[in-house]
Coordinates of C-alpha atoms in Angstrom, one line a residue:
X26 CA 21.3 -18.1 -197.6
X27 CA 18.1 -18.9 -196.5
X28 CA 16.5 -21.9 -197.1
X29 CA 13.1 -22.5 -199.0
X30 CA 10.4 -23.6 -196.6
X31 CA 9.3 -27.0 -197.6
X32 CA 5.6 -28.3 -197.2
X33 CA 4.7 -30.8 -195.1
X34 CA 2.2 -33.8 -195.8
X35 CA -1.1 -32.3 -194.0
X36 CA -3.9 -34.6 -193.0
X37 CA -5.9 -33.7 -196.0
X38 CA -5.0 -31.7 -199.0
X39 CA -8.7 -29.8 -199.0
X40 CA -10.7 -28.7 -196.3
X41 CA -14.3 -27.5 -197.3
X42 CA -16.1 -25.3 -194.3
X43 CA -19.5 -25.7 -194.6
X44 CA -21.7 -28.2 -196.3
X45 CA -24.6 -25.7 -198.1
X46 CA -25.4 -25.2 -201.8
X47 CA -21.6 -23.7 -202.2
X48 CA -19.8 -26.4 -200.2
X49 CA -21.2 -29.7 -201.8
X50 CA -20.8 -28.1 -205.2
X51 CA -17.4 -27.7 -204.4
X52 CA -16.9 -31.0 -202.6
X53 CA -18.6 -32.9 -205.8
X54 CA -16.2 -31.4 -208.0
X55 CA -12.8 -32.0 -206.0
X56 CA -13.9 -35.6 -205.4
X57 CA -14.2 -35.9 -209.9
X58 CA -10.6 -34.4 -209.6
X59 CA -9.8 -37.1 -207.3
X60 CA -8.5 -34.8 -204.5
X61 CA -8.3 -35.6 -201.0
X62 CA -11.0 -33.4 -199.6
X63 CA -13.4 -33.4 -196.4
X64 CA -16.3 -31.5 -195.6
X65 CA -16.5 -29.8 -191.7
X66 CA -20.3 -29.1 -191.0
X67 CA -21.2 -27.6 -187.4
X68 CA -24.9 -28.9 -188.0
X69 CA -26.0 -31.7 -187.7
X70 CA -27.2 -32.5 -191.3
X71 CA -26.9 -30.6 -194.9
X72 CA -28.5 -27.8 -196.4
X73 CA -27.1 -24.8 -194.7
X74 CA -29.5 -21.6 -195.0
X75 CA -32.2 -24.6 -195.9
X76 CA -31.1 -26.5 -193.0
X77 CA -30.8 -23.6 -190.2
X78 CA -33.6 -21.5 -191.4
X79 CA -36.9 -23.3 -190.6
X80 CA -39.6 -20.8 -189.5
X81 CA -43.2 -20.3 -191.1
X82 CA -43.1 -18.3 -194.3
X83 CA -39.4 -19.4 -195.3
X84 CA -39.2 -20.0 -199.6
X85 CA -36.8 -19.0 -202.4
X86 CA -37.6 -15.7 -203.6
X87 CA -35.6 -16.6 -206.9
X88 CA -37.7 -18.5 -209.3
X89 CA -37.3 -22.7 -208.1
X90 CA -35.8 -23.3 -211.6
X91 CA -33.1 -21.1 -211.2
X92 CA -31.9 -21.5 -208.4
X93 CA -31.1 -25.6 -208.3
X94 CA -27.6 -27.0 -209.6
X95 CA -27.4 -26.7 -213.6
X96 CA -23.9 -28.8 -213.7
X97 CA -26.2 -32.0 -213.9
X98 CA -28.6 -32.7 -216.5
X99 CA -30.1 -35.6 -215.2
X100 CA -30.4 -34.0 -211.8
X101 CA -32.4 -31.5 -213.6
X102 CA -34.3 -34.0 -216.2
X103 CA -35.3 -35.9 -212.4
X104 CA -36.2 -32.8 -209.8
X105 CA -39.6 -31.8 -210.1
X106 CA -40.3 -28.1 -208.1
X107 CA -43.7 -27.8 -207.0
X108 CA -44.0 -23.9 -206.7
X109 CA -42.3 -21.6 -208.3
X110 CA -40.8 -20.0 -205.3
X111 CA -40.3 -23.7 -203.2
X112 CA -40.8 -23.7 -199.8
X113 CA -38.0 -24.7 -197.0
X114 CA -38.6 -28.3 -196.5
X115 CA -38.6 -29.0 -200.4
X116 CA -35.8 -27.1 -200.1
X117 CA -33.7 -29.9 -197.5
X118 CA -35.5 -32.0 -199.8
X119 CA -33.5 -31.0 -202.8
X120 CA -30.6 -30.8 -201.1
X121 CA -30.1 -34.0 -199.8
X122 CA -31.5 -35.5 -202.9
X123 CA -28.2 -34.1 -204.5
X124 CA -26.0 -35.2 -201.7
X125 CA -27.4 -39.1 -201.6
X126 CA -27.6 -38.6 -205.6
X127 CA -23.8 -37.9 -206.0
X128 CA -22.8 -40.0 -202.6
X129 CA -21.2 -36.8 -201.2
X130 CA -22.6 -37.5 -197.5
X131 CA -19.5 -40.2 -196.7
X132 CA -17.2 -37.2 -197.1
X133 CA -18.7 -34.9 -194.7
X134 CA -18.2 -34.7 -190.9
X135 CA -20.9 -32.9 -188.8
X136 CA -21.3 -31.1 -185.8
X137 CA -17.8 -30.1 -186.4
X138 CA -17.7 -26.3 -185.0
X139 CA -14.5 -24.7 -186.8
X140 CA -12.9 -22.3 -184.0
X141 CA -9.6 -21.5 -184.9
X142 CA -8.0 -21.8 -188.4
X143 CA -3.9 -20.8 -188.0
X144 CA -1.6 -20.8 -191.2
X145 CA 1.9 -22.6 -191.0
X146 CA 4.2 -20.7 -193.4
X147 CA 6.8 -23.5 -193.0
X148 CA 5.3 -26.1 -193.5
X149 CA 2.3 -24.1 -195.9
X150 CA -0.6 -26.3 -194.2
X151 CA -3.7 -24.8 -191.9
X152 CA -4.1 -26.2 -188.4
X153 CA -8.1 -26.5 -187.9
X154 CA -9.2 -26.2 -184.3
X155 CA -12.2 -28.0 -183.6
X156 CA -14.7 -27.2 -180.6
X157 CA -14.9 -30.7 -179.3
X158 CA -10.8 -30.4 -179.0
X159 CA -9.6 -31.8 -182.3
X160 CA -6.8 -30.6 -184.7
X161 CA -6.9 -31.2 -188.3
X162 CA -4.5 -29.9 -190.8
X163 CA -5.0 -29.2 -194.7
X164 CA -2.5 -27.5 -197.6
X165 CA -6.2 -25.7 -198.8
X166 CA -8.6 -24.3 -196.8
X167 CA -11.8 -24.1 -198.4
X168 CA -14.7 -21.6 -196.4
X169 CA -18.3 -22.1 -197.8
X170 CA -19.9 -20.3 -194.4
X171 CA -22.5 -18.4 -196.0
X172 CA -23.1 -14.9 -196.4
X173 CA -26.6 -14.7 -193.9
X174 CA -25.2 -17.6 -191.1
X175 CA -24.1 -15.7 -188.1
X176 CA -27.5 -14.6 -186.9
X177 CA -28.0 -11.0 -184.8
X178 CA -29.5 -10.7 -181.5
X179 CA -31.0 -7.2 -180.3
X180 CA -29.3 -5.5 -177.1
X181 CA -32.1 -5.2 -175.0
X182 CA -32.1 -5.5 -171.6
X183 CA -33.7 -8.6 -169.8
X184 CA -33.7 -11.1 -172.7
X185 CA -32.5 -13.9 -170.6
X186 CA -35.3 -13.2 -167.5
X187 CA -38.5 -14.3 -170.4
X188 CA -40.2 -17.4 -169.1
X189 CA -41.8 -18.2 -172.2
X190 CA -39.9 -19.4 -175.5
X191 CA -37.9 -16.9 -177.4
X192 CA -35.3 -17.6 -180.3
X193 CA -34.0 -16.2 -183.3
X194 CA -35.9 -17.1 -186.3
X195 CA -32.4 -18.6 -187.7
X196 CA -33.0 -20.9 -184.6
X197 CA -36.8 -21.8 -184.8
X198 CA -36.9 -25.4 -183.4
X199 CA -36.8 -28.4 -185.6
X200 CA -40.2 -29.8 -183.5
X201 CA -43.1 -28.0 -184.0
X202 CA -44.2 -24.5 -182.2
X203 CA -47.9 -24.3 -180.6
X204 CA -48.8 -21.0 -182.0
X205 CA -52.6 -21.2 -182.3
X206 CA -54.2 -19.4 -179.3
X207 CA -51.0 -17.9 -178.5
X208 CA -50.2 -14.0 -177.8
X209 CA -46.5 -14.1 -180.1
X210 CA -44.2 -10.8 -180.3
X211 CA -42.3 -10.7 -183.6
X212 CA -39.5 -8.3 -183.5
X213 CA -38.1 -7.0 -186.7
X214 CA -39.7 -6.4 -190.4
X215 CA -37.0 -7.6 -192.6
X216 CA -37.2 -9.5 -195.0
X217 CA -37.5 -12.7 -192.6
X218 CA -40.0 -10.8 -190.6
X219 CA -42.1 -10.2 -193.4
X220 CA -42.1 -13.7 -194.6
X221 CA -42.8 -15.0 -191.0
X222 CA -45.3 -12.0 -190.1
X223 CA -47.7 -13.0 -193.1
X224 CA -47.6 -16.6 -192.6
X225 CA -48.6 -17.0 -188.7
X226 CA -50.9 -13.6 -188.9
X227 CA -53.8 -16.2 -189.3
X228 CA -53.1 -19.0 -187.1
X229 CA -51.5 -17.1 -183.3
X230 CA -54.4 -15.5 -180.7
X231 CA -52.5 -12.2 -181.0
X232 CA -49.6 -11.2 -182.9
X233 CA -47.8 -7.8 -182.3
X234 CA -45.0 -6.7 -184.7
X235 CA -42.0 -4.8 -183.2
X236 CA -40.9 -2.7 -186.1
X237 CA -37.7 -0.3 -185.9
X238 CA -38.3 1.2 -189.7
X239 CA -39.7 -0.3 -192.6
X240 CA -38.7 -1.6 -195.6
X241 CA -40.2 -1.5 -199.1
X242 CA -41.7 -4.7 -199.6
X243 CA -43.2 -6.5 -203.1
X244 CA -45.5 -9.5 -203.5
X245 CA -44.5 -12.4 -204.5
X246 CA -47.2 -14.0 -206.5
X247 CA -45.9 -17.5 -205.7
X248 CA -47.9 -20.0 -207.5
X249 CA -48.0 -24.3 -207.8
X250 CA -46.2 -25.6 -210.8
X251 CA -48.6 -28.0 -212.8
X252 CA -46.8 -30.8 -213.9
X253 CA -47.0 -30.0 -217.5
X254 CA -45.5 -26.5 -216.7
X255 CA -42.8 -28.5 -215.2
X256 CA -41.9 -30.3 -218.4
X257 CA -42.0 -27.1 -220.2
X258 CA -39.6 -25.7 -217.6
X259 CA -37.5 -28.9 -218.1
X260 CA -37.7 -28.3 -222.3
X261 CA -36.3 -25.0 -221.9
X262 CA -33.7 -25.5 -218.4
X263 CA -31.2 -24.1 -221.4
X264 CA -32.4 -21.2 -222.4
X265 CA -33.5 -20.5 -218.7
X266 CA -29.6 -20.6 -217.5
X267 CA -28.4 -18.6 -220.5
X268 CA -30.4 -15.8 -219.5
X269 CA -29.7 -16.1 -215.9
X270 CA -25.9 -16.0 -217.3
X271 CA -26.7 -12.5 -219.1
X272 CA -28.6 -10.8 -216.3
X273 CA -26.3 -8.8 -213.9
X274 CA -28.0 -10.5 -210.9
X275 CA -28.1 -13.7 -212.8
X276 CA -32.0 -14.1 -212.4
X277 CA -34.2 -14.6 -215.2
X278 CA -34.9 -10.5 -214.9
X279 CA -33.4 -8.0 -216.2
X280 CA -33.1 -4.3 -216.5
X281 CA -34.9 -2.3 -219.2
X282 CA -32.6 0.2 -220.8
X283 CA -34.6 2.8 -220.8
X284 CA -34.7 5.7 -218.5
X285 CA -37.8 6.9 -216.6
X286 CA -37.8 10.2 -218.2
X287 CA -38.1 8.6 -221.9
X288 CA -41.1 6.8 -221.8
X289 CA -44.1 8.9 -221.4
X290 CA -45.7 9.0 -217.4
X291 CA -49.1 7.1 -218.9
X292 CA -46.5 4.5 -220.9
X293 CA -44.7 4.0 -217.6
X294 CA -47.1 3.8 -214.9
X295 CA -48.4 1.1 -216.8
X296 CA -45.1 -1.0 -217.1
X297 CA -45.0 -0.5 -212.9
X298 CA -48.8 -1.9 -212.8
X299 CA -47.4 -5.2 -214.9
X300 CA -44.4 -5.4 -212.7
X301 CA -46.4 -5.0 -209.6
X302 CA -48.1 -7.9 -210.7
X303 CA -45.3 -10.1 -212.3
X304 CA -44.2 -12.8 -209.9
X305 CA -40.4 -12.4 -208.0
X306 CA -37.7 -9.5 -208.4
X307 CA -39.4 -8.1 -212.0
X308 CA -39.9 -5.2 -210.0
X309 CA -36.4 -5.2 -208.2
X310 CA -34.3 -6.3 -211.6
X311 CA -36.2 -6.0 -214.4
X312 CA -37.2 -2.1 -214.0
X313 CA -36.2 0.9 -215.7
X314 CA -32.2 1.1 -214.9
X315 CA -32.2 4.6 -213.6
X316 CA -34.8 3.5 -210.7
X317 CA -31.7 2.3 -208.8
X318 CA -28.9 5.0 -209.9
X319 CA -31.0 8.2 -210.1
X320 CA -32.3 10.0 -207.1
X321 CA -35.3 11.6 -209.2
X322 CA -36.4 8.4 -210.6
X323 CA -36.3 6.3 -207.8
X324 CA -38.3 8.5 -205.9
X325 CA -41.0 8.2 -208.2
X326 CA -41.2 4.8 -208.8
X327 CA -41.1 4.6 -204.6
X328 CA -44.1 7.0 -204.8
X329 CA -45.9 4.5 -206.7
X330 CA -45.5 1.8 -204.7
X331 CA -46.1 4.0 -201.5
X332 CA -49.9 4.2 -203.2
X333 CA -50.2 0.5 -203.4
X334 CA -49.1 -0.1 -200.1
X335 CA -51.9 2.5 -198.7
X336 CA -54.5 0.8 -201.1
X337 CA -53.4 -2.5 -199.3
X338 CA -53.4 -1.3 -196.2
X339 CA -57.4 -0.3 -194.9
X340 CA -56.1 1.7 -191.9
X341 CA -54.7 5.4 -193.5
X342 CA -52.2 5.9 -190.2
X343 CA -50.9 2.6 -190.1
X344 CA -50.0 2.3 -193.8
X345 CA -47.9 5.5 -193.4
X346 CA -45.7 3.6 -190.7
X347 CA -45.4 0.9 -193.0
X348 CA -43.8 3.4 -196.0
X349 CA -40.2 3.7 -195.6
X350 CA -38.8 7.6 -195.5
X351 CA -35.3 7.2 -194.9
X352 CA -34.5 5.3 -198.1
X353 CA -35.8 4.6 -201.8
X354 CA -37.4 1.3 -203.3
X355 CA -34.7 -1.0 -203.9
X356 CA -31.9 0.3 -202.6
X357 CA -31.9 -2.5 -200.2
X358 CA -32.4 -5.8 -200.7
X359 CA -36.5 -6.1 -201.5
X360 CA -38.4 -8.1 -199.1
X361 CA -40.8 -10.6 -201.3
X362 CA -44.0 -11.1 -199.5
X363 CA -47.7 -12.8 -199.2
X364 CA -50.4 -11.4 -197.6
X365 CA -47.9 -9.2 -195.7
X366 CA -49.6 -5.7 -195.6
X367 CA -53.1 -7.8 -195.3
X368 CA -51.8 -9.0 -192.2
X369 CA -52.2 -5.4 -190.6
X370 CA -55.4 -5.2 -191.5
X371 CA -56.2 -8.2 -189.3
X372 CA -58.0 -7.4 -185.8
X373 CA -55.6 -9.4 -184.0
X374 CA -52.3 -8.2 -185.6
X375 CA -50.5 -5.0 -184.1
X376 CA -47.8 -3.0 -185.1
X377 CA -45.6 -1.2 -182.5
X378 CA -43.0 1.3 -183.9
X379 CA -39.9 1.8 -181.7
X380 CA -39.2 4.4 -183.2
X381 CA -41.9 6.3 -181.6
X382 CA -42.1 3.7 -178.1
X383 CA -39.0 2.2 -177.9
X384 CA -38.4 -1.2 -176.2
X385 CA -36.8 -1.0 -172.5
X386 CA -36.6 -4.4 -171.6
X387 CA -37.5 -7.8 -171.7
X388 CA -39.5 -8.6 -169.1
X389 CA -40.2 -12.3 -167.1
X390 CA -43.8 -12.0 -169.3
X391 CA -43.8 -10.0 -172.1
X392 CA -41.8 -7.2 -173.4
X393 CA -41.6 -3.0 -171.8
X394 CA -41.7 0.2 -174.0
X395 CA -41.7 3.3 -172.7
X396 CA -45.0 3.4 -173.4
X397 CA -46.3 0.3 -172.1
X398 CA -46.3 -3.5 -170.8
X399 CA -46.9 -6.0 -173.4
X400 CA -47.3 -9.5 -171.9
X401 CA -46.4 -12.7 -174.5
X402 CA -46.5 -16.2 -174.8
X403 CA -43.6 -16.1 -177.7
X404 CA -41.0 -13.8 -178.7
X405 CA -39.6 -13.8 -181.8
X406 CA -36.4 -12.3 -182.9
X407 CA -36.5 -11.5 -186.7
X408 CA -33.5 -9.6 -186.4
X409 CA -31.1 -10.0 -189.2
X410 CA -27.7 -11.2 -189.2
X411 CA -24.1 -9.7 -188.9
X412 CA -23.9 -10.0 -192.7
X413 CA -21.0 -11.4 -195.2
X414 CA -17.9 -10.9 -192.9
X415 CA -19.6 -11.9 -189.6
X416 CA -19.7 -15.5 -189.9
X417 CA -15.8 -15.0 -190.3
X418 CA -15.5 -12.6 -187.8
X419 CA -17.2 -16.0 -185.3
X420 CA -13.5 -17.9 -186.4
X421 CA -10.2 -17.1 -185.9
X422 CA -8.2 -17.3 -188.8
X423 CA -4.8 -16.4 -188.3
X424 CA -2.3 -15.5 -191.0
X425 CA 1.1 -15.0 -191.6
X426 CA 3.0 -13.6 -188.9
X427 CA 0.2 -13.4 -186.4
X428 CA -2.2 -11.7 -188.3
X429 CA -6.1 -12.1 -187.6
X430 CA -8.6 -11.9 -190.3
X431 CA -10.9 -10.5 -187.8
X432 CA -8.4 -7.6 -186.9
X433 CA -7.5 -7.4 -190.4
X434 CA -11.6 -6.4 -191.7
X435 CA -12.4 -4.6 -189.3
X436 CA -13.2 -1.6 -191.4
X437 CA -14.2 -3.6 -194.3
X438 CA -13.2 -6.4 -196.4
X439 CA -10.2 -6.3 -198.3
X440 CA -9.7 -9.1 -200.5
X441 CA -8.7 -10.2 -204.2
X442 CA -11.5 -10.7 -206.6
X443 CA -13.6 -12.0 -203.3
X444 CA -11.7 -15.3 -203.0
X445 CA -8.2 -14.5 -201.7
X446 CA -6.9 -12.0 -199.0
X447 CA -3.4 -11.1 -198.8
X448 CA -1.5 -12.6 -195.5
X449 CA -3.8 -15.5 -195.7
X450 CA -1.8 -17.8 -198.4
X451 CA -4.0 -21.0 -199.2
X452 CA -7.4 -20.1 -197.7
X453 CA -10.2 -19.8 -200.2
X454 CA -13.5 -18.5 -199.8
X455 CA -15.9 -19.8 -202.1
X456 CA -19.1 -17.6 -200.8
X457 CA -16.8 -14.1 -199.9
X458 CA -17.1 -11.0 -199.5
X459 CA -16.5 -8.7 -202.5
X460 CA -17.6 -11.7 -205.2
X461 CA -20.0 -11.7 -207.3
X462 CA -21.7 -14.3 -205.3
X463 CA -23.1 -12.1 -203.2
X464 CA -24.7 -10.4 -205.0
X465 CA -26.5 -12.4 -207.8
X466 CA -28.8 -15.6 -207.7
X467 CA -26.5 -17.4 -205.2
X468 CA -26.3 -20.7 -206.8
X469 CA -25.7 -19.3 -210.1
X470 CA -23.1 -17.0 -208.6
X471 CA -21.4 -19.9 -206.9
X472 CA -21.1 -22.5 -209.7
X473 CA -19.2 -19.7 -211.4
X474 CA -16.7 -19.6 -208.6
X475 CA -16.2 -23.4 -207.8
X476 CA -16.0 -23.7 -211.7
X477 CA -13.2 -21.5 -211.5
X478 CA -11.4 -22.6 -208.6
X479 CA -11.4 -25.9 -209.2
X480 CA -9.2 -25.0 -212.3
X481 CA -7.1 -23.0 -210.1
X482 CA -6.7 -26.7 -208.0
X483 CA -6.6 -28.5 -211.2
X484 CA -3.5 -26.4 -211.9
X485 CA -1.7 -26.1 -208.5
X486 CA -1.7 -29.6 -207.8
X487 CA -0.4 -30.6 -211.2
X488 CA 2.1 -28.4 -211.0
X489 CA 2.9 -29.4 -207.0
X490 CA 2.4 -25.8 -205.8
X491 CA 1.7 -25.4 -202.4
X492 CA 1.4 -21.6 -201.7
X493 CA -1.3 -19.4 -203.4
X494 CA -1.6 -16.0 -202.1
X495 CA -3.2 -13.0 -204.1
X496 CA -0.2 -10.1 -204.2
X497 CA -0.8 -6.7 -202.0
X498 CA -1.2 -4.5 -205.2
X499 CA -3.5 -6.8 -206.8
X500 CA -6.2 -6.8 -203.5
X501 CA -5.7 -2.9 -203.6
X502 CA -6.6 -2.9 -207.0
X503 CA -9.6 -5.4 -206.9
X504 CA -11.3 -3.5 -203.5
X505 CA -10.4 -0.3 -205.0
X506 CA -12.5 -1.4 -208.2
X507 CA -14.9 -2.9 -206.0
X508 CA -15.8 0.5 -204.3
X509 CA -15.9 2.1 -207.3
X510 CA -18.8 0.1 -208.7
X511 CA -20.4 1.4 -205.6
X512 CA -20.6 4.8 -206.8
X513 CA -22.9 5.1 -209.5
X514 CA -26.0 3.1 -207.2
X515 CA -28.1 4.5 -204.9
X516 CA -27.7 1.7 -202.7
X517 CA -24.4 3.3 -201.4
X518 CA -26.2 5.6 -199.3
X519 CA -28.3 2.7 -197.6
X520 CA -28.1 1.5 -194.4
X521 CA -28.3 -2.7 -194.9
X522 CA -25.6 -5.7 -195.3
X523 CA -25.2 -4.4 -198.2
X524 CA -23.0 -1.4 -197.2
X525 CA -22.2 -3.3 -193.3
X526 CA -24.2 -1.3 -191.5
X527 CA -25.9 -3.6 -188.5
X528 CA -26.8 -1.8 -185.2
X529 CA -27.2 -5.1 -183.2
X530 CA -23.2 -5.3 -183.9
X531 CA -20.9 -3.1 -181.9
X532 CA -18.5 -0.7 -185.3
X533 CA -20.8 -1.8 -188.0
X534 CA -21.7 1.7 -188.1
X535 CA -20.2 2.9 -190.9
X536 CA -20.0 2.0 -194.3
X537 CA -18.6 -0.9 -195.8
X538 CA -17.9 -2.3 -199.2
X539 CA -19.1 -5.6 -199.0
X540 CA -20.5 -7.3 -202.3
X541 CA -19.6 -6.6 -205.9
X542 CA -22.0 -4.6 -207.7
X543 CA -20.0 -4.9 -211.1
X544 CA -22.1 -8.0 -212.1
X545 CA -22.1 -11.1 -212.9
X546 CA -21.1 -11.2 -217.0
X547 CA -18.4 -8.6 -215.5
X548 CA -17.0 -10.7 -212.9
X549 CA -17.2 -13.6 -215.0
X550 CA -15.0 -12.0 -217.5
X551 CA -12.6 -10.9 -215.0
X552 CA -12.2 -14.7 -213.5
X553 CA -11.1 -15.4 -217.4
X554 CA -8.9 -12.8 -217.8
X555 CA -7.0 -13.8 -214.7
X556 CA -6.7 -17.2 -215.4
X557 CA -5.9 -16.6 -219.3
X558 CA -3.1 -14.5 -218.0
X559 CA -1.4 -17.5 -215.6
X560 CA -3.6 -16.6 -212.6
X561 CA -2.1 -12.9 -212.7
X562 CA -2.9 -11.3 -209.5
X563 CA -1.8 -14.4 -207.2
X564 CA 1.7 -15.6 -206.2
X565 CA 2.1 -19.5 -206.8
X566 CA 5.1 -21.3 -205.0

């Protein structure tokens, strides 16, 4: 008979990788339980996306007041946001106001690069290889990695022979970047790109925009908040949250029932004029709800904005290249902009398409199409990010019996209810693929998963369980589901992080079920049944 494995007393009983919005929510709530619990950050500081991401342009584009911590309210009766879509630096500001607020810094360690994470079925604890040699083991490993944190370089020839400086925007320098006078190459027009592109159009010499294909883009509106519309905000943080809680995308916006076709073309043409003009994702969100399921609607709702983008845009040709024609409005993740489309109409802003010129190389000055030379002072590479699984695929979690998380995904996620995955006993991830998370106003989507499994830890360690694993039929089930809610949206047949596809990353070619597009009131709902039912789904031992 064989005998039961038995656990052995790890370094720590929770690890927490990464120290963003998701980690120190989870971290502050394991520290009220009283649990042994560290945080491994491989900057240098907190904040995460806010820390990382520094370029020009960088802000929310979910209103400021929804997207802060709602746990606390005298964190919220203390914060004031000064625009209504806040800027990076207040941003870092915020963040480590929480962290000093609720004395979580003594529990993180930084520049601690996670490079290996192997499971110990024996003794049920993680081994954490460090990059700077160390081991560390834990009975829970917690990943809070981010969903946008493993950034994407093109493969172009020549990037390394540049003299000049070139990064990734996820890597702009902490000091500050001369740009006025300067002859700056921005490639990509996502939605970094277009947050970046309309902020230095008016302060480089030159500025020439690399642009593969466009996207659909809407204006932001971002405005100060007065102080007295900050109380007002403060007065009503209640009923802001419960409406963020009965959105599927848990923003303040929400669809309108009706269909395109009932509501008579005048009728409806003015509702997209309002929307067009309403600040944030009104026109993403709170739109008809066939403009994102229905081929017919969408494409006339994209006509519409096609016109505004030409009345925006002075030069006829140019604004074409800047409509998209491989895709619908929306069925991607809608870039929020200011001043973007302006920017073109600038005399010292240039668009390249390499569609039509492609890039060759990098050159030691400039940048080669097969057009021409272009000779630079800066290169920037907007270029996206191996999105949702990439940041995992950069670590090497290894399961039971040998088996590699990477090797495991590689033709898509599978996972239960976004926070398990079968073969992996004990890992959690907080921010994963196939969660709601994803998908919604981050923060709100993640307080709903640390709420949860933190009652999931409440209830192992009561009960002394040290093995949680979700069961093979129950991950079939949940990804099977998952795909399914893929079906009925138009964004299935797009090529963005939302579906995988990323042509900077060799196999990410294909589609990919990646976020859950049941939404959040249905996820939510699903977390309770589980748990109601004894955590049905996952094996506890």
């Amino acid at each position: 008979m064989k005998a039961e494995p038995r656990a052995r007393t790890p370094d720590r009983q929770f690890v927490i990788i990464g120290a963003g919005m998701c980690g120190l929510y989870q971290l502050h709530k394991l520290l009220r339980m009283g649990a042994d619990v560290t945080v491994l950050e491989r900057g240098d500081d907190v904040g995460g996306t806010w820390y990382w991401n520094r370029y020009p342009g960088c802000r929310f584009d979910s209103e400021s007041y929804t997207y802060g911590y709602s746990f606390s309210k005298e964190l919220l009766a203390e914060w004031d946001w000064t625009e209504h879509f806040s800027p990076q630096p207040e941003n870092l500001r915020y963040v480590n106001h929480v962290v000093d607020k609720f004395e979580l810094r003594p529990h993180i360690q930084f520049s601690c690069d996670l490079k290996r994470a192997v499971w110990d079925d024996e003794h049920r604890i993680w081994t954490l290889e460090l990059a700077d040699g160390r081991t560390l083991t834990c009975r829970y490993l917690l990943t809070a990695i981010g969903l946008l944190s493993a950034p994407t370089m093109p493969r172009l020839a020549g990037m390394d022979s540049f003299r000049g400086p070139s990064f990734h925007t996820y890597h702009w320098p902490k000091e500050p970047v001369e740009l006025a006078g300067k002859r700056v190459a921005v490639i990509g027009t996502g939605a970094t790109g277009v947050q970046l592109i309309g902020a230095i159009a008016g302060q480089v010499g030159e500025l020439t925009v690399f642009q593969r294909r466009p996207n659909w883009c809407a204006p932001l509106h971002n405005a100060p908040i007065s102080a007295a519309e900050m109380a007002s905000i403060r007065a009503r943080y209640a009923e802001i949250f419960k409406k963020c809680d009965n959105t599927p995308g848990g923003f303040i916006h929400g669809p309108d029932r009706r269909r395109v076709a009932e509501v008579p073309r005048g009728e409806r043409l003015a509702f997209w004029e309002r929307l067009y003009a309403t600040p944030g994702f009104a026109i993403w969100l709170g739109n008809f709800r066939d403009v994102l399921m229905d081929e017919a609607a969408n494409a006339e709702f994209s006509a519409f904005v096609a016109d505004k983008i030409r009345e925006r845009v002075t030069d006829p040709v140019l604004a074409e290249k800047l409509i998209p024609k491989d895709h619908g409005f929306g069925v991607q993740r809608v870039p929020m902009e200011t001043g973007y489309y302006e920017a073109y109409n600038r005399d010292n802003v240039h668009l390249v398409s390499i569609g039509e010129t492609p890039i060759e190389r990098i050159t030691p000055t400039g940048i080669r199409t097969s057009e021409r030379d272009y000779e630079f002072d800066l290169i920037v590479y907007a270029t996206g990010f191996d999105a949702v699984t990439g940041a995992f695929d950069g670590i090497d979690f290894v399961g039971t019996e040998g088996r590699r998380l990477r090797d495991y995904w590689r033709d898509g996620p599978l996972t239960y209810l976004g926070l398990q995955v079968a073969g992996f006993p004990n890992m959690f991830m907080l921010a994963g693929p196939q969660s709601a998370s994803l998908s919604t106003n981050f923060p709100r989507g993640i307080e709903t998963v640390v709420d949860w499994a933190s009652g999931l830890f409440e209830h192992v360690v009561q009960r002394g369980i040290h093995r949680v694993e979700p069961t093979p039929d129950a991950q079939a089930q949940w990804t099977a589901h998952v795909e399914e809610m893929y079906q009925g949206l138009l964004l299935r047949k797009a090529k963005s992080w939302f579906t995988g596809y990323n042509s900077n990353v060799e196999g990410h070619d294909k589609i990919r079920y990646m976020i859950y597009n049941g939404g959040a009131p249905r996820y939510r709902q699903r977390l309770a049944e589980v748990a109601q039912q004894g955590y049905a789904g996952f094996r506890l031992g």
